[in-house]
PDB file of C-alpha atoms in Angstrom:
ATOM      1  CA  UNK A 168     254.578  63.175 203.758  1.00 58.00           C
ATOM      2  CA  UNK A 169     253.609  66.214 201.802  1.00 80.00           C
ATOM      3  CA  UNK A 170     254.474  69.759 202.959  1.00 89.00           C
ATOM      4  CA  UNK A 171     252.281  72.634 203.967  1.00 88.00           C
ATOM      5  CA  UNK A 172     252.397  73.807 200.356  1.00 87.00           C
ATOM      6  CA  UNK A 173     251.212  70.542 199.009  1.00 89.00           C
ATOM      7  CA  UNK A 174     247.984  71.011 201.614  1.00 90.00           C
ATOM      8  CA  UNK A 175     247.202  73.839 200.494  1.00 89.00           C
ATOM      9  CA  UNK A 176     247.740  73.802 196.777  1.00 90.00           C
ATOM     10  CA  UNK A 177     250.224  76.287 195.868  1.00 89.00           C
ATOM     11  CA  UNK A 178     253.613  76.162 194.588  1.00 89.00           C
ATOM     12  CA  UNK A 179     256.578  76.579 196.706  1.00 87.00           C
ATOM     13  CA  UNK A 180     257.657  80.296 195.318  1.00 86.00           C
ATOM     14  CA  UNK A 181     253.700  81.281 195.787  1.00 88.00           C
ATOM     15  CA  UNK A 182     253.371  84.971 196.811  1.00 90.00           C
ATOM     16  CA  UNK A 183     251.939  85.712 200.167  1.00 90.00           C
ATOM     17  CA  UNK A 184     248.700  86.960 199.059  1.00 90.00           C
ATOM     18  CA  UNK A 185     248.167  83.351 196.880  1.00 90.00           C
ATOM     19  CA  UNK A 186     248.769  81.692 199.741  1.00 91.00           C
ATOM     20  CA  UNK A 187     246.509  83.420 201.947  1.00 91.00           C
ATOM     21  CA  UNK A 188     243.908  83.166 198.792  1.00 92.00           C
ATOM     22  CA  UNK A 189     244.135  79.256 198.467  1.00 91.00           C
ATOM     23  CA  UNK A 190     243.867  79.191 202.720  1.00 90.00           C
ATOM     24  CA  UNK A 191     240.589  80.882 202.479  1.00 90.00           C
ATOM     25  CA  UNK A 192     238.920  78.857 199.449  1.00 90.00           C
ATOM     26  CA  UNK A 193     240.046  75.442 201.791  1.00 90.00           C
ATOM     27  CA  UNK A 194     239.157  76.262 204.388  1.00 86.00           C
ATOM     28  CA  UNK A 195     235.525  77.682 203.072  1.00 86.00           C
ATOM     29  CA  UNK A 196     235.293  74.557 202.008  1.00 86.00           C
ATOM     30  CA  UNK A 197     236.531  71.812 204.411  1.00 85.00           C
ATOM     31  CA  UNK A 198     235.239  73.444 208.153  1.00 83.00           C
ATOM     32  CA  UNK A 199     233.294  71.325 210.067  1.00 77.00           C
ATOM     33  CA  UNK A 200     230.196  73.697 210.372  1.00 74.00           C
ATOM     34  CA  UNK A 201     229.403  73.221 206.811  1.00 76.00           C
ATOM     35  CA  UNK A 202     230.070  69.262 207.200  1.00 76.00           C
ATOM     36  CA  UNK A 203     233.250  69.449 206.377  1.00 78.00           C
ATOM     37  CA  UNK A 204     236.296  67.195 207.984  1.00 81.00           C
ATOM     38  CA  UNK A 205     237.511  68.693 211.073  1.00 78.00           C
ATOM     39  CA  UNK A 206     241.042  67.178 210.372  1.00 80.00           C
ATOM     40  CA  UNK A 207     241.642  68.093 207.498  1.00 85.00           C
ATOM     41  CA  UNK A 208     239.911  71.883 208.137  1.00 84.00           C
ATOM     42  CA  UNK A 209     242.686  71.352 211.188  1.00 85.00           C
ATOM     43  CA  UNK A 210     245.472  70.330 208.785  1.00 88.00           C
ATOM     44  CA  UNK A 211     244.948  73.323 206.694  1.00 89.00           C
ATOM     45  CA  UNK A 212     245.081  75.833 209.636  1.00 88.00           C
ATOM     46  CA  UNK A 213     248.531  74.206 210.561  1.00 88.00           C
ATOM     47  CA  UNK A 214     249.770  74.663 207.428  1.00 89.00           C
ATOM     48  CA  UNK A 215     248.366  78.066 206.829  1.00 90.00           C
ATOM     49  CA  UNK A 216     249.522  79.069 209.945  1.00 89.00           C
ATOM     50  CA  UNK A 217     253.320  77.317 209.477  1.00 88.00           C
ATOM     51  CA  UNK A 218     253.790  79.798 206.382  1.00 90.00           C
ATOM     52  CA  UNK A 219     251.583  82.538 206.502  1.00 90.00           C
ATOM     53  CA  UNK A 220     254.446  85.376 206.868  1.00 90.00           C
ATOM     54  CA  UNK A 221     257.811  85.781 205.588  1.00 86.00           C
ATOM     55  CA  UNK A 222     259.217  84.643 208.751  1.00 84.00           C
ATOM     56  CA  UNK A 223     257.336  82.187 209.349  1.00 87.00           C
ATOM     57  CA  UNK A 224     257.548  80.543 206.084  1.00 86.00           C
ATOM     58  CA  UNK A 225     261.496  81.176 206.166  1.00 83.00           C
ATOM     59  CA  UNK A 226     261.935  79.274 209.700  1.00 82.00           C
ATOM     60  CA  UNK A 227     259.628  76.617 207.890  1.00 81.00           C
ATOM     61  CA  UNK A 228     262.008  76.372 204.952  1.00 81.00           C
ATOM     62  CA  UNK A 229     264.925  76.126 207.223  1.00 78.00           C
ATOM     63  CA  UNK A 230     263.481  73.247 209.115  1.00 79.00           C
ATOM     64  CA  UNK A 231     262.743  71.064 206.391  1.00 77.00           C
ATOM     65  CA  UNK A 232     266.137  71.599 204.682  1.00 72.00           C
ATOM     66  CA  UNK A 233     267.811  71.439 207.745  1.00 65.00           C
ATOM     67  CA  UNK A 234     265.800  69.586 210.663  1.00 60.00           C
ATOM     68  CA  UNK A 235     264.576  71.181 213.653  1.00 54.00           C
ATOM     69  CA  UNK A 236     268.769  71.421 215.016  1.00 48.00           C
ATOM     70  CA  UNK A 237     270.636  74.595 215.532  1.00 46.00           C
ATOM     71  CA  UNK A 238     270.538  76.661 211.703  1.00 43.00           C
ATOM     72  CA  UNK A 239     273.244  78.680 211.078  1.00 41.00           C
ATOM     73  CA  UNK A 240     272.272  82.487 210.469  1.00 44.00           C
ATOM     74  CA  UNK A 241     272.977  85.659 209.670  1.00 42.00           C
ATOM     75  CA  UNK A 242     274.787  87.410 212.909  1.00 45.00           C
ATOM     76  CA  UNK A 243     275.409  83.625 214.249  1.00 45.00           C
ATOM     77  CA  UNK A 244     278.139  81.710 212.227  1.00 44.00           C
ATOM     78  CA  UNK A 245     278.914  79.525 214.929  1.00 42.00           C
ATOM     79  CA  UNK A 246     274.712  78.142 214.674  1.00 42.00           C
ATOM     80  CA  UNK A 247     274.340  80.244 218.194  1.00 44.00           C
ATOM     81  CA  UNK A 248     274.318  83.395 219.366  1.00 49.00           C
ATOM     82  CA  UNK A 249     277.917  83.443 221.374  1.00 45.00           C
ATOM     83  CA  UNK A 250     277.119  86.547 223.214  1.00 47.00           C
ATOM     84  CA  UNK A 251     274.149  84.985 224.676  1.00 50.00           C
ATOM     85  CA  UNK A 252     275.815  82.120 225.694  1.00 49.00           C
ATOM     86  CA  UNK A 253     278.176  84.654 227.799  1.00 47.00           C
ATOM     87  CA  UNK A 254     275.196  85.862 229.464  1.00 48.00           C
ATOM     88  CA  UNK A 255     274.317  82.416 230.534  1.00 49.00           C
ATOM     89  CA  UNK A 256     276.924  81.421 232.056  1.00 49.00           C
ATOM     90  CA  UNK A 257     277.949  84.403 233.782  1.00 49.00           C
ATOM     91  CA  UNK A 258     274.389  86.245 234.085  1.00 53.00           C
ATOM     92  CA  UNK A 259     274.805  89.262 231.909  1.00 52.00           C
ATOM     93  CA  UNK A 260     272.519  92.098 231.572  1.00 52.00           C
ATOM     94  CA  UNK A 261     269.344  91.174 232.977  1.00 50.00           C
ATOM     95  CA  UNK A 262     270.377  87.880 233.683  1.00 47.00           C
ATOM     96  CA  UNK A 263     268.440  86.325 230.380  1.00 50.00           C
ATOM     97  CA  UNK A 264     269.080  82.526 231.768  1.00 44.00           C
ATOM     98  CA  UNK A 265     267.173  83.128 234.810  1.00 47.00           C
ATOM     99  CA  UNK A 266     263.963  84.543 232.627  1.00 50.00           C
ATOM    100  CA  UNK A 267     263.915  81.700 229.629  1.00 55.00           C
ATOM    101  CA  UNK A 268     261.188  79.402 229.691  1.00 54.00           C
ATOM    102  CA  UNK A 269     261.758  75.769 227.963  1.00 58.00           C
ATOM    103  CA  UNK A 270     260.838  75.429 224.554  1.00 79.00           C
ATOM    104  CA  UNK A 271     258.551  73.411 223.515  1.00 87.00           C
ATOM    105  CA  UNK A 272     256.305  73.059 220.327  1.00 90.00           C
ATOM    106  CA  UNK A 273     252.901  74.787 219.781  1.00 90.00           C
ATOM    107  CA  UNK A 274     249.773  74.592 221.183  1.00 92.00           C
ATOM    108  CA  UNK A 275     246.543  73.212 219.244  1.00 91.00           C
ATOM    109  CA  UNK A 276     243.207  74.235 219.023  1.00 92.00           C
ATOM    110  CA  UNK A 277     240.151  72.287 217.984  1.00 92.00           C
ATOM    111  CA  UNK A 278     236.319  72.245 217.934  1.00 94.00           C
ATOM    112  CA  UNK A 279     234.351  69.478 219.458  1.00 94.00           C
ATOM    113  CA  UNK A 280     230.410  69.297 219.007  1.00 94.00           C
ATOM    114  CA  UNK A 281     228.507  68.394 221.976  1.00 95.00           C
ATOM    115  CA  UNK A 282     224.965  67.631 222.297  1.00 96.00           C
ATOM    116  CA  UNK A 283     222.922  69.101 224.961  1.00 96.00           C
ATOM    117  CA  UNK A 284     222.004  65.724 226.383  1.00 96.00           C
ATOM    118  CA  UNK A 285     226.269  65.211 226.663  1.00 95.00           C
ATOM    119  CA  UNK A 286     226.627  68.645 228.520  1.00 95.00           C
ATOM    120  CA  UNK A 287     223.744  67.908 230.861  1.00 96.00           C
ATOM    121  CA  UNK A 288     225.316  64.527 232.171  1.00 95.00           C
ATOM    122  CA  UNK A 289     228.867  65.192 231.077  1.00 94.00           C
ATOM    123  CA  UNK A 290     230.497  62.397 229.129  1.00 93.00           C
ATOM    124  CA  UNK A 291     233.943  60.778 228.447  1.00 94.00           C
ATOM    125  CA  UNK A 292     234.499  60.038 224.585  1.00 91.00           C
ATOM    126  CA  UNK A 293     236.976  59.291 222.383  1.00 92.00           C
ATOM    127  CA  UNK A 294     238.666  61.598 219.612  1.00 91.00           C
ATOM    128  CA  UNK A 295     240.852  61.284 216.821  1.00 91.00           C
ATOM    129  CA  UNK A 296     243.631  64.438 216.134  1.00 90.00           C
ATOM    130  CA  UNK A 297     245.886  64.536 213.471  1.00 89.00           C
ATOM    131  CA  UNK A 298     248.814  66.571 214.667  1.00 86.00           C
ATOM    132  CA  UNK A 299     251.255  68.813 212.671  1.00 80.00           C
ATOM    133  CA  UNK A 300     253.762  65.686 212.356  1.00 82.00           C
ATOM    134  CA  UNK A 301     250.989  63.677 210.467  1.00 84.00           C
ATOM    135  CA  UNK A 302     251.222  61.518 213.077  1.00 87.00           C
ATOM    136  CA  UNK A 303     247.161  60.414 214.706  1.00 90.00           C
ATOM    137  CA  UNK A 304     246.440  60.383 218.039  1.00 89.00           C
ATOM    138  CA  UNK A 305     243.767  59.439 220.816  1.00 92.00           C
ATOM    139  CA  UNK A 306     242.573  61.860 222.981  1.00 92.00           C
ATOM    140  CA  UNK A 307     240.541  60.866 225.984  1.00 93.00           C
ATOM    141  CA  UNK A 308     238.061  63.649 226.857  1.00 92.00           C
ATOM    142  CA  UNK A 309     236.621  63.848 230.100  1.00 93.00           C
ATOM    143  CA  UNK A 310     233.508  66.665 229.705  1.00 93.00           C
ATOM    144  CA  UNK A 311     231.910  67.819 232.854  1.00 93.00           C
ATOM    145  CA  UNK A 312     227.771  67.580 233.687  1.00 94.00           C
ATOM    146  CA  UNK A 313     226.733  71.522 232.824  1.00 94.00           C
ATOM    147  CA  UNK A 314     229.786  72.987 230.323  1.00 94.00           C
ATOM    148  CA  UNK A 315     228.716  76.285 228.593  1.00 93.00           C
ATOM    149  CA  UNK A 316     229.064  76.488 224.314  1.00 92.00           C
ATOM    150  CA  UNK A 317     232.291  77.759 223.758  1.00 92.00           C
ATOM    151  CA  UNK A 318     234.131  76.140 227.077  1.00 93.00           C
ATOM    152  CA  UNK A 319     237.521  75.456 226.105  1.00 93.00           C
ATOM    153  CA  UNK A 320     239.493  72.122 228.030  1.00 93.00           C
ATOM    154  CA  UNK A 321     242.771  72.052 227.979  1.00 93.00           C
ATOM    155  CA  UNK A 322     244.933  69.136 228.202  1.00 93.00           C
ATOM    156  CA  UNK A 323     248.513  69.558 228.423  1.00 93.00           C
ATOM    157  CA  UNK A 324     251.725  67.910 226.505  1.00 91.00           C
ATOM    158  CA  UNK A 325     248.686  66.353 223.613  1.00 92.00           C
ATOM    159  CA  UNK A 326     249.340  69.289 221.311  1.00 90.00           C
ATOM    160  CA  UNK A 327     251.556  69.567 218.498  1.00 90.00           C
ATOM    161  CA  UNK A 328     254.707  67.514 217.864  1.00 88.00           C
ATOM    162  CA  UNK A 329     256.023  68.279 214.787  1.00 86.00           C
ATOM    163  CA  UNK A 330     259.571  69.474 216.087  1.00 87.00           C
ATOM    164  CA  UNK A 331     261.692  66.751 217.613  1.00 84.00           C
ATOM    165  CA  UNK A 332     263.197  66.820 220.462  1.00 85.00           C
ATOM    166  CA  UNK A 333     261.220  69.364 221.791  1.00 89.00           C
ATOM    167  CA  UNK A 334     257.898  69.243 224.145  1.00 91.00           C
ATOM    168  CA  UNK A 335     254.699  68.851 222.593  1.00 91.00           C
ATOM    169  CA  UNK A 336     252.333  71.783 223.089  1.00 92.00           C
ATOM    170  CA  UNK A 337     249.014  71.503 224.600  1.00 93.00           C
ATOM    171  CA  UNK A 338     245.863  70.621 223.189  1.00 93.00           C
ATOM    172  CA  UNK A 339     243.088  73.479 223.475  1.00 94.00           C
ATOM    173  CA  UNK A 340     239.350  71.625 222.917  1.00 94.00           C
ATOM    174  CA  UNK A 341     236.715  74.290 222.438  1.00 94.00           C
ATOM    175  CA  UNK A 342     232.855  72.680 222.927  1.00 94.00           C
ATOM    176  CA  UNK A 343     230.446  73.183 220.483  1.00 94.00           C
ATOM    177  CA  UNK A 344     227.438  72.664 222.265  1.00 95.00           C
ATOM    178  CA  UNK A 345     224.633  71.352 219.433  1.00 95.00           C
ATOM    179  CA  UNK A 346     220.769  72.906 219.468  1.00 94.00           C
ATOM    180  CA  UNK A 347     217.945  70.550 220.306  1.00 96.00           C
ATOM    181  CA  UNK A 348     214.920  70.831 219.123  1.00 95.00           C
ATOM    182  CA  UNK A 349     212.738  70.852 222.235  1.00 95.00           C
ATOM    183  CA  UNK A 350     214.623  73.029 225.015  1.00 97.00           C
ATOM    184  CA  UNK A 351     216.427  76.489 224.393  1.00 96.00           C
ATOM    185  CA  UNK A 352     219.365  77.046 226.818  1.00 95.00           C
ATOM    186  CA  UNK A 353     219.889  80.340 228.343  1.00 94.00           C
ATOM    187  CA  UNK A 354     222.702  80.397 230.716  1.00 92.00           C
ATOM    188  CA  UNK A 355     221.864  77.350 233.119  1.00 93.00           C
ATOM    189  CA  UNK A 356     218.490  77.413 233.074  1.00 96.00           C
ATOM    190  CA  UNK A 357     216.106  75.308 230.187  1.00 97.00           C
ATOM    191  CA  UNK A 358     213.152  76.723 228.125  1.00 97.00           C
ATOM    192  CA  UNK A 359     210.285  74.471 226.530  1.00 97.00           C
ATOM    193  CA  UNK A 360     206.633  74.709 225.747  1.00 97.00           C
ATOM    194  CA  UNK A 361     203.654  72.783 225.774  1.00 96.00           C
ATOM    195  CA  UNK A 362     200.465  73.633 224.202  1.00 95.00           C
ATOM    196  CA  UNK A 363     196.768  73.314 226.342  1.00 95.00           C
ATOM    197  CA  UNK A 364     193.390  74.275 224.648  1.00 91.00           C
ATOM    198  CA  UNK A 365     191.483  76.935 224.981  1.00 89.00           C
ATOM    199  CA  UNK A 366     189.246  75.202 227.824  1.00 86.00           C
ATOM    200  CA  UNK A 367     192.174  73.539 229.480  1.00 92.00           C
ATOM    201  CA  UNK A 368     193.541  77.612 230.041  1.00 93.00           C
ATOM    202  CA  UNK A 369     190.093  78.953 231.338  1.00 89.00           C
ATOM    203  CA  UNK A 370     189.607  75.734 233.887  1.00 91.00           C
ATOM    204  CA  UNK A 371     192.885  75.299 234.493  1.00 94.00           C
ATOM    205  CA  UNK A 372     194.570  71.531 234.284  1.00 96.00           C
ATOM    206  CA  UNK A 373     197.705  69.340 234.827  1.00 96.00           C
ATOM    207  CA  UNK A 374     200.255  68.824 232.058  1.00 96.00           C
ATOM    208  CA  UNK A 375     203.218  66.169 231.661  1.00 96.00           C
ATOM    209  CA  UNK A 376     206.411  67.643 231.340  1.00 95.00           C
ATOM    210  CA  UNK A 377     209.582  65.049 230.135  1.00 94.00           C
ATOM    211  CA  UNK A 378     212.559  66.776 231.345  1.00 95.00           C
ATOM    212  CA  UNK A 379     216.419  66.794 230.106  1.00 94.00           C
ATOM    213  CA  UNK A 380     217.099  64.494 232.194  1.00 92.00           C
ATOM    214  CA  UNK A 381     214.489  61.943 231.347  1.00 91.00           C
ATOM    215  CA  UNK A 382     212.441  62.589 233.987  1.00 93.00           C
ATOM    216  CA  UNK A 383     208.590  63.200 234.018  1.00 95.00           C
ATOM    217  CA  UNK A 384     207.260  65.735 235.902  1.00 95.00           C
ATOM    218  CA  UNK A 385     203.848  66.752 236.522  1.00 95.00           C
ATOM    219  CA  UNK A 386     202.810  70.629 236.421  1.00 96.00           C
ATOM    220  CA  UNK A 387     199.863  72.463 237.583  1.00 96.00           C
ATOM    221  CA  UNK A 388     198.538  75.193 235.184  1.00 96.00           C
ATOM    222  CA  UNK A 389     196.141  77.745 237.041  1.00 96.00           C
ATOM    223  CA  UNK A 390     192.433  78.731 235.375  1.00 94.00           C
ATOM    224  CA  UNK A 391     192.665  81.563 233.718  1.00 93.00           C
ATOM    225  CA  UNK A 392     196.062  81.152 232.005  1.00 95.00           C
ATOM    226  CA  UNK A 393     196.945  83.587 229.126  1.00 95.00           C
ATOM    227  CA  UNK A 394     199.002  82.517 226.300  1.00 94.00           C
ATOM    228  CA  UNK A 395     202.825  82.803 226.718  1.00 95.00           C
ATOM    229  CA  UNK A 396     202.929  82.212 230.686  1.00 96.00           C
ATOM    230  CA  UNK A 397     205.689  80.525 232.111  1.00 97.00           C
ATOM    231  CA  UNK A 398     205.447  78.150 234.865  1.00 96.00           C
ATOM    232  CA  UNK A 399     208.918  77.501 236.526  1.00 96.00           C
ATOM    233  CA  UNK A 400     210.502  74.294 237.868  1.00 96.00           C
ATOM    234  CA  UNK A 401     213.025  74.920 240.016  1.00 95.00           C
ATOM    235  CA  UNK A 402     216.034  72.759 240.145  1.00 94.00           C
ATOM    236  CA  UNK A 403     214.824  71.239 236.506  1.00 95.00           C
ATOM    237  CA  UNK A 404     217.730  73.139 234.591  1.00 96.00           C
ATOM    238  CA  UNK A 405     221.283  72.511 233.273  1.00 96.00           C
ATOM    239  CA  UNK A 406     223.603  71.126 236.343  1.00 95.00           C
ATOM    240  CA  UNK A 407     226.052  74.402 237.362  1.00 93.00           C
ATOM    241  CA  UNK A 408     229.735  73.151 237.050  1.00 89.00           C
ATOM    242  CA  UNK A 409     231.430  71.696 240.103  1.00 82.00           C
ATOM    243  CA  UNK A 410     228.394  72.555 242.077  1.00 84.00           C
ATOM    244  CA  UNK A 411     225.524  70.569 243.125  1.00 85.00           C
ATOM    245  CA  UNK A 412     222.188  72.647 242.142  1.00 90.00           C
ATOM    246  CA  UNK A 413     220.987  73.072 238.618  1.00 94.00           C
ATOM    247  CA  UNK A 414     219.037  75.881 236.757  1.00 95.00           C
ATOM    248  CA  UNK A 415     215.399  76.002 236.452  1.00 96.00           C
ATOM    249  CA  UNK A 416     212.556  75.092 233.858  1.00 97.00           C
ATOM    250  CA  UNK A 417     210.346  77.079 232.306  1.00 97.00           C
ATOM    251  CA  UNK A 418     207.283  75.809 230.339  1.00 97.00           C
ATOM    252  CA  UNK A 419     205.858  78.336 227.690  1.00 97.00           C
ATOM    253  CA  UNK A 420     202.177  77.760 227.638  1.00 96.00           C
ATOM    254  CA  UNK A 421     200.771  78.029 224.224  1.00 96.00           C
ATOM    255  CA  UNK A 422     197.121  77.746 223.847  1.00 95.00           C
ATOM    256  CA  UNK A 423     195.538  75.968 220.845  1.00 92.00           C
ATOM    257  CA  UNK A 424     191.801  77.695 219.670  1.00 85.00           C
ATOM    258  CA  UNK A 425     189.636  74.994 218.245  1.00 79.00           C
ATOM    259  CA  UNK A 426     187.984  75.420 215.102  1.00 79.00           C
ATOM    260  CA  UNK A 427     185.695  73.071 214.656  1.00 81.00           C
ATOM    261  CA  UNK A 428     183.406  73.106 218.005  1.00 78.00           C
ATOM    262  CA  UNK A 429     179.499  72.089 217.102  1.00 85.00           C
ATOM    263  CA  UNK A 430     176.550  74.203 217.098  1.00 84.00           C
ATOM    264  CA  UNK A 431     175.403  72.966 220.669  1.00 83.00           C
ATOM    265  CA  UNK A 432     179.377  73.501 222.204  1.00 75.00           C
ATOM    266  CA  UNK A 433     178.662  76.883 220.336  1.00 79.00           C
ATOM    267  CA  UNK A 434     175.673  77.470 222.459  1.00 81.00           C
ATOM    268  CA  UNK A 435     177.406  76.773 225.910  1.00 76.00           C
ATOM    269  CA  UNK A 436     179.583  78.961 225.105  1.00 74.00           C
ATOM    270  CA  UNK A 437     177.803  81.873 223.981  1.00 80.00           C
ATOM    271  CA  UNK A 438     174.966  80.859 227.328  1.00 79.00           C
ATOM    272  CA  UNK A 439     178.229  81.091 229.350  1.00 73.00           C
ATOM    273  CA  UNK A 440     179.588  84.399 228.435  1.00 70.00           C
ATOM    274  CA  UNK A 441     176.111  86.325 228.617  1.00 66.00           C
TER     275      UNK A 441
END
């Protein structure tokens, strides 16, 4: 398996600001919103991330010369730190074994797109993460009816794994919620339009409505109606997370002028407005 050099093109001795240089061009290139591979645009933020600072990149180095075990350092020539394991076992100052949280390895983050049919019913799907071990795994999401853009799902011990005999960190999943072409979101309510004619908005008429859902829904539009009105239908909106209402539905009407009307439509008109 190649290392986090090899991903992202640069020689082992590469200075700091090469490295960051190459991390930028690849990852310009690779992420996902310019159709781009979201594991490798994830592989390259792992390994950009791994080696990124002088410290980083030095417990990096360690590991693969060494393995993930016990390194022995500067100030620690018996691989641990002998004063802490005093304060241990017989609770030194502040007690430092009664404060340390287990180690485990790092949490992972990754984007997920979502259409807005998916977030209005919620959906379970399948996805494929490549973690920092190189090692592939399935993820089962479970996305609930009504998530915002941008909700993040975490599911715990699916993260990274690349240091053995340690936990695996968690795996973050941010939603990327898609646009549609026929309803706007705003918040959890739904925005469309339908167009009427001119006579349709002096008279007044019914229109046909096809909601997110799939639905059908009939609407009354009142005589008179200017262009740009909204007619609302309640509970017609994006379901509201763990709760059992939904947003509303609002129709933008936009009213078509014809162009072509005959001489005697002409005179109606003109007889009607005199």
């Amino acid at each position: 398996m190649g290392t986090h050099y090899d991903t992202l093109g640069v020689s082992e001795s590469a200075s700091e600001q090469e490295i960051k240089k190459a991390f930028k061009k690849l990852a310009m290139q690779h992420h996902p919103d310019k159709g781009g591979d979201s594991g490798k645009f994830q592989q390259i933020n792992e390994a950009y991330d791994s080696i990124k600072t002088p410290e980083k990149r030095q417990q990096y180095d360690q590991m693969r010369k060494f393995g993930p075990g016990p390194q022995f350092q500067r100030g620690q020539p018996f691989g641990f730190d002998i004063f802490e394991q005093f304060e241990d076992m017989f609770g030194g100052p502040g007690a430092r074994w009664q404060q340390r949280r287990p180690r485990k390895n790092r949490d992972m983050s990754i984007t997920v797109p979502v259409t807005l049919e998916e977030a209005f019913h919620g959906i379970k799907k399948q996805i494929s993460v490549q973690l920092g071990s190189g090692r592939r795994q399935i993820v089962d999401l479970d996305i609930p009816a009504g998530v915002n853009n941008g909700m993040t799902l975490n599911y715990k011990g699916l993260g990274d794994d690349q240091l053995k005999g340690l936990a695996p960190g968690d795996l973050q999943v941010r939603l990327q919620i898609n646009r549609h072409p026929h309803f706007e979101r705003k918040g959890n309510d739904l925005y469309t339009a339908k167009q009427i004619n001119a006579f349709e908005a002096m008279m007044g008429t019914k229109i046909m409505v096809k909601t997110l859902s799939g639905k059908t829904v009939r609407a009354s539009v009142m005589p008179g109606t200017q262009p740009g009105t909204f007619i609302r239908l309640p509970n017609e909106g994006m379901p509201i997370v763990k709760a059992k209402n939904k947003g509303h539905l609002f129709i933008r009407i936009d009213i078509s002028i014809p162009s072509n009307l005959t001489q005697e439509q002409k005179d109606i008109i003109a007889k009607y407005f005199k």
